[in-house]
């Protein structure tokens, strides 16, 4: 037999880890609700062109990392698994005419994304993002609102040492002249450029700035910076975003080298890192403004901004900082056991009735002796054991309070009421 394993770069989330995810997803949901971002979903795969146009043809994500699906029929559509959420959400915005809704449309989405990346710690081929978007607001107030929301999420999950790096990457007015300057800078050093970077020089020189190739680090340190060459409206936008961040007490670091790995960005760009950890370390999250994306995907020109936070990296960071709360399993209110080991149907029937009444119940469905059944009940932390025995003939069961060590006979007809009363006083008292 072959030994089957989860594909490279993917992980099983076993129950303990799944419940850690659930905890931070709950925090994300509650925050989204508090800030007025409503959850939505998009398909896990889209026409590949949505990503090619949206994220950009000459990006790592599209060139190297897109999971393209093999077409099965002549339907003709080429699909790819979503590498990120923004392009799909904007596609949905256009498709459903959301420009007629009250603006901005504020949405959030938590789910798996797929990138055919080289797997390593914190870098997976299937990973989870919490994505938040505000479409139809040119800012700068919403820019600050989103950055503050991202930081608050980290604080609420228990990561206090997260800082935000901020930059502006201009717009179609000021960027073209800058790109010419950047190209000239790299052309003068073309002999030192690695192969991929040399190929990208003429098509997308901005990508060289966030290249991970070691040879690029020193060259990039002295490259011309867009932040010094912004047009007046872009410069004014950045000044105002900074003023809004000051008002909400968010400290940030201006990082002129921050360009992000996706092509749709304009103006505001930001990333979240654990303090003192950027550089070699990976971003916990990132985002920015994409004022051209809606039009690029076929809609009317509409501004937008958002971020995505990598949930796997949040969990890893929590583990590293010793901040993961112990997993609290839901303890059952009662465990149904029986004196006759073979009477599994009887135990299942009663447990089903109690569950139908909304109670958290386990039942012994094996055929172990009563003593062993009661051991399981204690091990699972049940408050009560419901013991089926001879009294059942008279419509009664034994109700043992495992915590108090007391036991009494209760009519089956009263059992639900008794257990509910105990459950309520247990929870609230
Ligand atoms: P991104 O920077 O490509 O942005 O990804 C956001 C976050 O997702 C990263 O900072 C990281 O935490 C996590 N992430 C990315 N790739 C991986 C991976 N292979 N394994 C684990 N975690 C990963 C975007 O995706 C944009 N859509 C963000 C955005 C939303 N911009 C505007 N709106």
CSV table of C-alpha atoms and ligand atoms in Angstrom, one decimal:
chain,number,residue,atom,x,y,z
A,1,UNK,CA,0.0,0.0,0.0
A,2,UNK,CA,1.3,3.5,-0.7
A,3,UNK,CA,1.4,5.7,2.3
A,4,UNK,CA,-0.9,8.7,1.7
A,5,UNK,CA,0.0,12.1,3.0
A,6,UNK,CA,-1.5,15.6,2.7
A,7,UNK,CA,0.0,17.3,-0.3
A,8,UNK,CA,3.2,19.2,0.2
A,9,UNK,CA,2.6,22.7,1.6
A,10,UNK,CA,-0.8,21.8,3.0
A,11,UNK,CA,-1.7,20.8,6.5
A,12,UNK,CA,-4.5,19.0,8.3
A,13,UNK,CA,-6.0,21.1,11.0
A,14,UNK,CA,-6.5,18.6,13.8
A,15,UNK,CA,-9.2,19.5,16.3
A,16,UNK,CA,-6.9,21.4,18.7
A,17,UNK,CA,-5.6,23.5,15.9
A,18,UNK,CA,-9.0,23.9,14.3
A,19,UNK,CA,-10.3,25.3,17.5
A,20,UNK,CA,-7.5,27.8,17.7
A,21,UNK,CA,-8.5,28.9,14.2
A,22,UNK,CA,-12.1,29.1,15.3
A,23,UNK,CA,-11.2,31.4,18.2
A,24,UNK,CA,-9.4,33.9,16.0
A,25,UNK,CA,-12.0,33.7,13.3
A,26,UNK,CA,-14.6,34.6,15.9
A,27,UNK,CA,-12.6,37.6,17.0
A,28,UNK,CA,-12.3,38.6,13.3
A,29,UNK,CA,-16.1,38.2,12.8
A,30,UNK,CA,-16.9,40.3,15.8
A,31,UNK,CA,-14.5,43.0,14.8
A,32,UNK,CA,-15.8,43.1,11.2
A,33,UNK,CA,-19.3,43.5,12.7
A,34,UNK,CA,-18.2,46.2,15.1
A,35,UNK,CA,-16.6,48.2,12.2
A,36,UNK,CA,-19.5,47.6,9.7
A,37,UNK,CA,-17.8,45.0,7.4
A,38,UNK,CA,-20.2,42.3,6.4
A,39,UNK,CA,-19.0,38.8,5.6
A,40,UNK,CA,-19.3,37.4,2.1
A,41,UNK,CA,-18.0,34.5,0.2
A,42,UNK,CA,-16.6,34.0,-3.3
A,43,UNK,CA,-15.8,30.7,-5.1
A,44,UNK,CA,-12.5,29.1,-4.3
A,45,UNK,CA,-11.8,29.2,-8.1
A,46,UNK,CA,-12.4,31.9,-10.7
A,47,UNK,CA,-11.6,32.4,-14.3
A,48,UNK,CA,-7.8,32.7,-14.3
A,49,UNK,CA,-8.1,36.0,-16.1
A,50,UNK,CA,-9.6,37.6,-13.0
A,51,UNK,CA,-6.3,37.1,-11.2
A,52,UNK,CA,-4.1,37.7,-14.3
A,53,UNK,CA,-5.7,41.1,-14.8
A,54,UNK,CA,-6.3,41.9,-11.2
A,55,UNK,CA,-3.2,40.8,-9.4
A,56,UNK,CA,-1.1,41.4,-12.5
A,57,UNK,CA,0.5,39.1,-15.2
A,58,UNK,CA,4.1,39.9,-14.2
A,59,UNK,CA,3.8,39.1,-10.5
A,60,UNK,CA,5.1,36.0,-8.6
A,61,UNK,CA,1.6,35.2,-7.7
A,62,UNK,CA,0.4,34.9,-11.3
A,63,UNK,CA,3.7,33.9,-13.0
A,64,UNK,CA,4.9,31.2,-10.6
A,65,UNK,CA,2.2,30.5,-7.9
A,66,UNK,CA,-1.2,30.3,-9.6
A,67,UNK,CA,-2.8,26.9,-9.2
A,68,UNK,CA,-4.3,26.5,-12.7
A,69,UNK,CA,-7.0,23.9,-13.1
A,70,UNK,CA,-6.9,21.4,-16.0
A,71,UNK,CA,-10.0,22.0,-18.1
A,72,UNK,CA,-12.2,18.8,-18.3
A,73,UNK,CA,-14.5,19.9,-21.1
A,74,UNK,CA,-14.5,22.2,-24.0
A,75,UNK,CA,-16.3,24.8,-21.9
A,76,UNK,CA,-13.3,26.9,-22.7
A,77,UNK,CA,-13.0,28.7,-19.4
A,78,UNK,CA,-9.6,28.5,-17.8
A,79,UNK,CA,-9.8,28.4,-14.1
A,80,UNK,CA,-7.4,28.9,-11.2
A,81,UNK,CA,-7.7,28.5,-7.5
A,82,UNK,CA,-7.9,31.9,-5.8
A,83,UNK,CA,-4.5,33.1,-4.6
A,84,UNK,CA,-6.1,36.0,-2.7
A,85,UNK,CA,-9.5,37.4,-2.2
A,86,UNK,CA,-9.5,40.9,-3.5
A,87,UNK,CA,-9.7,40.2,-7.2
A,88,UNK,CA,-12.7,37.9,-6.7
A,89,UNK,CA,-14.5,40.3,-4.4
A,90,UNK,CA,-14.0,43.1,-6.9
A,91,UNK,CA,-15.2,40.8,-9.7
A,92,UNK,CA,-18.4,40.1,-7.6
A,93,UNK,CA,-18.8,43.9,-7.0
A,94,UNK,CA,-18.9,44.5,-10.7
A,95,UNK,CA,-21.0,41.4,-11.5
A,96,UNK,CA,-23.7,42.2,-9.0
A,97,UNK,CA,-23.8,45.9,-9.7
A,98,UNK,CA,-22.8,46.8,-6.2
A,99,UNK,CA,-22.0,50.3,-7.3
A,100,UNK,CA,-25.8,50.9,-7.0
A,101,UNK,CA,-25.6,50.0,-3.2
A,102,UNK,CA,-24.8,52.6,-0.6
A,103,UNK,CA,-21.1,53.3,-0.9
A,104,UNK,CA,-18.7,52.3,0.4
A,105,UNK,CA,-19.5,48.6,0.2
A,106,UNK,CA,-17.7,47.2,3.2
A,107,UNK,CA,-17.1,43.4,3.2
A,108,UNK,CA,-15.0,40.7,4.8
A,109,UNK,CA,-14.1,37.2,3.9
A,110,UNK,CA,-12.2,34.5,5.8
A,111,UNK,CA,-11.1,31.4,4.0
A,112,UNK,CA,-8.4,29.4,2.3
A,113,UNK,CA,-6.2,30.8,-0.5
A,114,UNK,CA,-3.8,28.8,-2.7
A,115,UNK,CA,-0.4,29.7,-4.0
A,116,UNK,CA,2.1,27.3,-5.5
A,117,UNK,CA,4.9,28.7,-3.4
A,118,UNK,CA,8.0,26.9,-2.1
A,119,UNK,CA,6.7,25.6,1.3
A,120,UNK,CA,8.5,26.5,4.5
A,121,UNK,CA,7.5,27.5,8.0
A,122,UNK,CA,4.7,30.1,7.7
A,123,UNK,CA,4.5,29.7,3.9
A,124,UNK,CA,2.0,27.2,2.7
A,125,UNK,CA,0.3,26.2,-0.6
A,126,UNK,CA,-3.1,26.4,1.1
A,127,UNK,CA,-3.3,29.0,3.8
A,128,UNK,CA,-6.0,31.1,5.5
A,129,UNK,CA,-6.6,34.8,5.2
A,130,UNK,CA,-9.0,37.2,6.8
A,131,UNK,CA,-9.7,39.7,4.1
A,132,UNK,CA,-11.4,43.1,4.6
A,133,UNK,CA,-12.4,45.5,1.8
A,134,UNK,CA,-14.0,48.9,1.5
A,135,UNK,CA,-15.0,49.6,-2.1
A,136,UNK,CA,-16.2,53.0,-3.2
A,137,UNK,CA,-14.4,55.3,-0.7
A,138,UNK,CA,-11.4,57.3,-1.9
A,139,UNK,CA,-10.2,57.9,1.7
A,140,UNK,CA,-8.1,59.0,3.4
A,141,UNK,CA,-10.2,58.4,6.6
A,142,UNK,CA,-11.0,54.8,5.6
A,143,UNK,CA,-7.3,54.1,5.0
A,144,UNK,CA,-6.7,54.9,8.7
A,145,UNK,CA,-9.8,53.0,9.8
A,146,UNK,CA,-8.6,49.8,8.1
A,147,UNK,CA,-5.0,50.0,9.4
A,148,UNK,CA,-6.4,50.6,13.0
A,149,UNK,CA,-8.7,47.6,12.5
A,150,UNK,CA,-5.8,45.4,11.5
A,151,UNK,CA,-3.8,46.4,14.6
A,152,UNK,CA,-6.8,45.9,16.8
A,153,UNK,CA,-7.3,42.4,15.5
A,154,UNK,CA,-3.7,41.5,16.4
A,155,UNK,CA,-4.1,43.0,19.9
A,156,UNK,CA,-7.4,41.2,20.5
A,157,UNK,CA,-6.0,37.8,19.5
A,158,UNK,CA,-3.1,38.4,21.9
A,159,UNK,CA,-0.3,39.7,19.7
A,160,UNK,CA,0.7,43.0,21.3
A,161,UNK,CA,4.0,43.5,19.4
A,162,UNK,CA,2.7,44.1,15.9
A,163,UNK,CA,3.8,47.2,14.0
A,164,UNK,CA,2.6,48.7,10.7
A,165,UNK,CA,4.9,49.8,7.9
A,166,UNK,CA,3.4,52.4,5.6
A,167,UNK,CA,4.2,53.7,2.2
A,168,UNK,CA,2.5,55.4,-0.8
A,169,UNK,CA,3.2,53.9,-4.2
A,170,UNK,CA,1.6,56.7,-6.1
A,171,UNK,CA,-0.9,56.6,-8.9
A,172,UNK,CA,-1.0,56.5,-12.8
A,173,UNK,CA,0.0,60.2,-12.7
A,174,UNK,CA,3.3,60.1,-10.8
A,175,UNK,CA,4.2,56.4,-11.2
A,176,UNK,CA,5.2,56.3,-14.9
A,177,UNK,CA,8.0,58.9,-14.6
A,178,UNK,CA,9.2,57.1,-11.5
A,179,UNK,CA,9.2,53.7,-13.3
A,180,UNK,CA,11.4,55.2,-16.1
A,181,UNK,CA,13.8,56.5,-13.5
A,182,UNK,CA,13.8,53.1,-11.7
A,183,UNK,CA,14.4,51.3,-15.0
A,184,UNK,CA,17.4,53.5,-15.8
A,185,UNK,CA,18.8,52.8,-12.3
A,186,UNK,CA,18.6,49.0,-12.8
A,187,UNK,CA,19.7,49.1,-16.5
A,188,UNK,CA,22.9,50.7,-15.3
A,189,UNK,CA,23.4,47.6,-13.1
A,190,UNK,CA,22.0,45.0,-15.4
A,191,UNK,CA,25.1,42.8,-15.1
A,192,UNK,CA,24.4,42.3,-11.4
A,193,UNK,CA,20.7,41.4,-11.9
A,194,UNK,CA,19.6,37.7,-11.4
A,195,UNK,CA,17.9,36.2,-14.4
A,196,UNK,CA,14.2,36.6,-13.3
A,197,UNK,CA,14.9,40.2,-12.3
A,198,UNK,CA,16.6,41.0,-15.7
A,199,UNK,CA,13.5,39.6,-17.5
A,200,UNK,CA,11.2,41.7,-15.4
A,201,UNK,CA,13.2,44.9,-15.7
A,202,UNK,CA,11.5,45.9,-18.9
A,203,UNK,CA,8.0,44.7,-18.0
A,204,UNK,CA,7.5,45.5,-14.4
A,205,UNK,CA,10.5,47.2,-12.7
A,206,UNK,CA,8.6,47.7,-9.5
A,207,UNK,CA,8.7,44.0,-8.8
A,208,UNK,CA,12.5,44.2,-8.6
A,209,UNK,CA,12.1,46.3,-5.5
A,210,UNK,CA,10.4,43.5,-3.5
A,211,UNK,CA,12.5,40.8,-5.0
A,212,UNK,CA,13.5,38.1,-2.5
A,213,UNK,CA,16.8,37.4,-4.4
A,214,UNK,CA,19.7,38.1,-2.0
A,215,UNK,CA,21.7,39.9,-4.8
A,216,UNK,CA,19.0,42.6,-4.9
A,217,UNK,CA,19.2,43.7,-1.3
A,218,UNK,CA,22.0,46.2,-1.6
A,219,UNK,CA,21.0,47.4,-5.0
A,220,UNK,CA,17.4,48.1,-3.7
A,221,UNK,CA,18.7,50.0,-0.7
A,222,UNK,CA,20.0,52.8,-2.9
A,223,UNK,CA,17.3,52.7,-5.6
A,224,UNK,CA,15.2,55.8,-6.2
A,225,UNK,CA,12.2,56.1,-3.9
A,226,UNK,CA,8.7,56.8,-5.1
A,227,UNK,CA,7.7,58.5,-1.8
A,228,UNK,CA,10.1,61.4,-2.7
A,229,UNK,CA,8.5,61.8,-6.2
A,230,UNK,CA,4.7,61.6,-5.5
A,231,UNK,CA,2.4,64.0,-7.4
A,232,UNK,CA,0.7,66.6,-5.3
A,233,UNK,CA,-2.6,64.8,-4.8
A,234,UNK,CA,-0.8,61.5,-3.8
A,235,UNK,CA,1.4,63.4,-1.4
A,236,UNK,CA,-1.6,65.2,0.1
A,237,UNK,CA,-3.4,61.8,0.5
A,238,UNK,CA,-0.4,60.3,2.3
A,239,UNK,CA,-0.2,63.4,4.6
A,240,UNK,CA,-3.8,63.1,5.4
A,241,UNK,CA,-3.7,59.3,6.0
A,242,UNK,CA,-0.9,60.0,8.5
A,243,UNK,CA,-2.9,62.7,10.2
A,244,UNK,CA,-5.9,60.3,10.6
A,245,UNK,CA,-3.6,57.6,12.0
A,246,UNK,CA,-2.3,60.1,14.5
A,247,UNK,CA,-5.9,60.9,15.6
A,248,UNK,CA,-6.6,57.3,16.3
A,249,UNK,CA,-3.3,56.8,18.1
A,250,UNK,CA,-1.8,54.4,15.6
A,251,UNK,CA,2.0,54.7,15.4
A,252,UNK,CA,3.6,53.4,12.2
A,253,UNK,CA,6.9,53.4,10.4
A,254,UNK,CA,7.2,55.0,7.0
A,255,UNK,CA,8.9,52.4,4.8
A,256,UNK,CA,9.8,53.8,1.3
A,257,UNK,CA,10.9,50.4,0.1
A,258,UNK,CA,7.5,48.8,0.7
A,259,UNK,CA,5.9,48.1,-2.7
A,260,UNK,CA,3.8,44.9,-2.1
A,261,UNK,CA,3.8,42.0,-4.5
A,262,UNK,CA,0.5,42.7,-6.3
A,263,UNK,CA,0.1,45.1,-9.2
A,264,UNK,CA,-3.3,46.6,-8.3
A,265,UNK,CA,-2.1,49.0,-5.6
A,266,UNK,CA,-2.2,52.8,-5.8
A,267,UNK,CA,-1.2,55.2,-3.1
A,268,UNK,CA,-1.6,53.7,0.4
A,269,UNK,CA,0.3,50.4,1.0
A,270,UNK,CA,0.9,48.8,4.3
A,271,UNK,CA,2.2,45.7,6.0
A,272,UNK,CA,2.0,44.3,9.5
A,273,UNK,CA,5.1,42.7,11.1
A,274,UNK,CA,6.0,41.6,14.6
A,275,UNK,CA,8.1,44.4,16.0
A,276,UNK,CA,11.8,44.1,15.0
A,277,UNK,CA,11.1,41.1,12.8
A,278,UNK,CA,10.7,42.3,9.3
A,279,UNK,CA,13.4,41.7,6.6
A,280,UNK,CA,14.1,38.0,6.9
A,281,UNK,CA,10.7,37.5,8.5
A,282,UNK,CA,7.4,37.2,6.7
A,283,UNK,CA,4.6,39.7,6.9
A,284,UNK,CA,1.7,38.9,9.2
A,285,UNK,CA,-0.6,40.8,6.9
A,286,UNK,CA,-0.7,43.5,4.3
A,287,UNK,CA,-3.0,45.6,2.2
A,288,UNK,CA,-3.5,48.9,0.4
A,289,UNK,CA,-5.5,51.0,-1.9
A,290,UNK,CA,-6.5,49.8,-5.4
A,291,UNK,CA,-8.2,52.7,-7.1
A,292,UNK,CA,-7.9,51.2,-10.6
A,293,UNK,CA,-9.0,47.7,-9.9
A,294,UNK,CA,-12.7,48.0,-10.3
A,295,UNK,CA,-12.3,49.6,-13.7
A,296,UNK,CA,-9.7,47.0,-14.7
A,297,UNK,CA,-12.2,44.2,-14.0
A,298,UNK,CA,-14.9,45.9,-16.1
A,299,UNK,CA,-16.7,48.2,-13.7
A,300,UNK,CA,-16.9,52.0,-13.5
A,301,UNK,CA,-13.9,53.7,-12.1
A,302,UNK,CA,-14.3,53.2,-8.3
A,303,UNK,CA,-11.7,53.6,-5.5
A,304,UNK,CA,-11.1,50.8,-3.0
A,305,UNK,CA,-8.9,49.7,-0.2
A,306,UNK,CA,-8.4,46.6,1.9
A,307,UNK,CA,-6.1,44.2,3.7
A,308,UNK,CA,-5.6,40.5,4.2
A,309,UNK,CA,-4.1,39.0,7.3
A,310,UNK,CA,-2.5,35.6,7.2
A,311,UNK,CA,-4.2,33.5,9.9
A,312,UNK,CA,-1.7,30.6,9.8
A,313,UNK,CA,1.1,33.2,10.6
A,314,UNK,CA,-1.0,34.6,13.4
A,315,UNK,CA,-1.3,31.1,15.0
A,316,UNK,CA,2.4,30.5,14.6
A,317,UNK,CA,3.3,33.9,16.1
A,318,UNK,CA,1.0,33.2,19.0
A,319,UNK,CA,2.7,29.8,19.6
A,320,UNK,CA,6.1,31.4,19.4
A,321,UNK,CA,5.1,34.0,22.0
A,322,UNK,CA,3.6,31.4,24.2
A,323,UNK,CA,0.2,33.2,23.8
A,324,UNK,CA,-2.0,30.4,22.7
A,325,UNK,CA,-4.8,29.9,25.1
A,326,UNK,CA,-5.3,26.3,26.1
A,327,UNK,CA,-8.0,24.7,24.0
A,328,UNK,CA,-11.2,24.4,26.1
A,329,UNK,CA,-13.3,21.5,24.9
A,330,UNK,CA,-17.0,21.8,25.3
A,331,UNK,CA,-17.8,19.5,28.3
A,332,UNK,CA,-20.9,17.4,28.0
A,333,UNK,CA,-23.7,18.1,30.5
A,334,UNK,CA,-24.5,14.4,30.8
A,335,UNK,CA,-23.2,11.0,29.7
A,336,UNK,CA,-25.8,8.3,29.1
A,337,UNK,CA,-24.6,4.9,30.5
A,338,UNK,CA,-26.4,1.6,31.2
A,339,UNK,CA,-26.2,-1.5,33.4
A,340,UNK,CA,-26.8,-3.7,30.4
A,341,UNK,CA,-23.8,-3.3,28.2
A,342,UNK,CA,-25.6,-4.7,25.2
A,343,UNK,CA,-28.5,-2.1,25.3
A,344,UNK,CA,-26.8,0.3,23.0
A,345,UNK,CA,-30.0,1.2,21.2
A,346,UNK,CA,-31.6,2.3,24.5
A,347,UNK,CA,-28.7,4.6,25.3
A,348,UNK,CA,-28.6,6.0,21.8
A,349,UNK,CA,-32.4,6.7,21.8
A,350,UNK,CA,-32.3,8.6,25.1
A,351,UNK,CA,-29.2,10.6,24.1
A,352,UNK,CA,-30.9,11.5,20.8
A,353,UNK,CA,-34.0,12.7,22.7
A,354,UNK,CA,-31.9,14.8,25.1
A,355,UNK,CA,-29.8,16.3,22.2
A,356,UNK,CA,-33.0,17.1,20.3
A,357,UNK,CA,-33.9,19.2,23.4
A,358,UNK,CA,-30.7,21.2,22.9
A,359,UNK,CA,-28.5,19.5,25.5
A,360,UNK,CA,-24.9,18.5,25.1
A,361,UNK,CA,-24.9,14.8,25.6
A,362,UNK,CA,-22.5,11.9,25.1
A,363,UNK,CA,-23.7,8.2,25.1
A,364,UNK,CA,-21.8,5.0,25.6
A,365,UNK,CA,-22.4,3.2,22.3
A,366,UNK,CA,-19.9,0.4,22.9
A,367,UNK,CA,-20.6,-2.6,25.1
A,368,UNK,CA,-18.3,-2.0,28.0
A,369,UNK,CA,-19.3,-2.7,31.6
A,370,UNK,CA,-21.0,0.0,33.6
A,371,UNK,CA,-17.9,0.8,35.6
A,372,UNK,CA,-15.9,1.5,32.5
A,373,UNK,CA,-18.7,3.5,31.1
A,374,UNK,CA,-18.7,5.7,34.2
A,375,UNK,CA,-15.0,6.2,33.9
A,376,UNK,CA,-15.5,7.6,30.4
A,377,UNK,CA,-18.1,9.9,31.7
A,378,UNK,CA,-15.7,11.3,34.3
A,379,UNK,CA,-12.8,11.5,31.8
A,380,UNK,CA,-15.0,13.6,29.4
A,381,UNK,CA,-15.8,16.0,32.3
A,382,UNK,CA,-19.6,15.2,32.2
A,383,UNK,CA,-21.5,16.9,35.0
A,384,UNK,CA,-24.0,14.0,35.2
A,385,UNK,CA,-24.3,10.4,34.4
A,386,UNK,CA,-27.8,9.2,33.3
A,387,UNK,CA,-27.8,5.5,34.3
A,388,UNK,CA,-30.3,3.2,32.6
A,389,UNK,CA,-31.1,0.1,34.7
A,390,UNK,CA,-34.0,-1.9,36.1
A,391,UNK,CA,-36.0,1.3,37.0
A,392,UNK,CA,-36.4,1.9,33.3
A,393,UNK,CA,-39.3,-0.6,33.4
A,394,UNK,CA,-41.1,2.0,35.7
A,395,UNK,CA,-40.2,4.9,33.4
A,396,UNK,CA,-37.3,6.0,35.6
A,397,UNK,CA,-33.5,6.4,35.5
A,398,UNK,CA,-30.7,7.1,38.0
A,399,UNK,CA,-29.3,10.6,37.7
A,400,UNK,CA,-25.8,10.7,39.2
A,401,UNK,CA,-24.2,14.1,39.8
A,402,UNK,CA,-20.6,13.2,39.1
A,403,UNK,CA,-19.3,16.5,40.6
A,404,UNK,CA,-21.3,16.4,43.8
A,405,UNK,CA,-21.1,12.6,44.1
A,406,UNK,CA,-24.9,12.3,44.7
A,407,UNK,CA,-27.5,10.1,43.0
A,408,UNK,CA,-31.3,10.0,42.8
A,409,UNK,CA,-34.1,8.5,40.8
A,410,UNK,CA,-35.7,10.7,38.2
A,411,UNK,CA,-38.7,9.9,36.0
A,412,UNK,CA,-37.7,9.9,32.3
A,413,UNK,CA,-40.5,12.3,31.6
A,414,UNK,CA,-38.8,14.9,33.9
A,415,UNK,CA,-35.3,14.3,32.8
A,416,UNK,CA,-35.1,17.1,30.2
A,417,UNK,CA,-36.5,19.6,32.7
A,418,UNK,CA,-34.1,18.5,35.5
A,419,UNK,CA,-31.1,18.6,33.2
A,420,UNK,CA,-32.0,22.0,31.8
A,421,UNK,CA,-32.4,23.4,35.3
A,422,UNK,CA,-29.0,22.0,36.3
A,423,UNK,CA,-27.4,23.3,33.1
A,424,UNK,CA,-28.8,26.8,33.7
A,425,UNK,CA,-27.7,27.0,37.3
A,426,UNK,CA,-24.4,25.5,36.5
A,427,UNK,CA,-23.7,28.0,33.7
A,428,UNK,CA,-25.0,31.0,35.5
A,429,UNK,CA,-24.1,30.2,39.0
B,1,LIG,P1,-0.6,39.5,0.4
B,1,LIG,O1,0.4,40.3,1.0
B,1,LIG,O2,-0.3,38.7,-0.8
B,1,LIG,O3,-1.9,40.4,0.1
B,1,LIG,O4,-1.1,38.4,1.5
B,1,LIG,C1,-1.6,38.9,2.7
B,1,LIG,C2,-1.1,38.0,3.8
B,1,LIG,O5,-1.5,36.6,3.6
B,1,LIG,C3,0.4,37.9,4.0
B,1,LIG,O6,0.9,39.0,4.7
B,1,LIG,C4,0.6,36.6,4.7
B,1,LIG,O7,0.4,36.8,6.1
B,1,LIG,C5,-0.5,35.8,4.2
B,1,LIG,N1,0.1,34.9,3.2
B,1,LIG,C6,0.4,35.1,1.9
B,1,LIG,N2,0.9,34.1,1.3
B,1,LIG,C7,1.0,33.1,2.2
B,1,LIG,C8,1.5,31.7,2.2
B,1,LIG,N3,1.9,31.1,1.1
B,1,LIG,N4,1.4,31.0,3.3
B,1,LIG,C9,0.9,31.6,4.5
B,1,LIG,N5,0.4,32.8,4.5
B,1,LIG,C10,0.5,33.6,3.4
B,1,LIG,C11,-3.1,40.0,-0.4
B,1,LIG,O8,-3.4,38.8,-0.5
B,1,LIG,C12,-4.0,41.1,-0.8
B,1,LIG,N6,-5.2,40.5,-1.4
B,1,LIG,C13,-4.3,41.9,0.4
B,1,LIG,C14,-5.3,43.0,0.1
B,1,LIG,C15,-6.6,43.0,0.4
B,1,LIG,N7,-5.0,44.2,-0.5
B,1,LIG,C16,-6.1,44.9,-0.6
B,1,LIG,N8,-7.1,44.2,-0.1
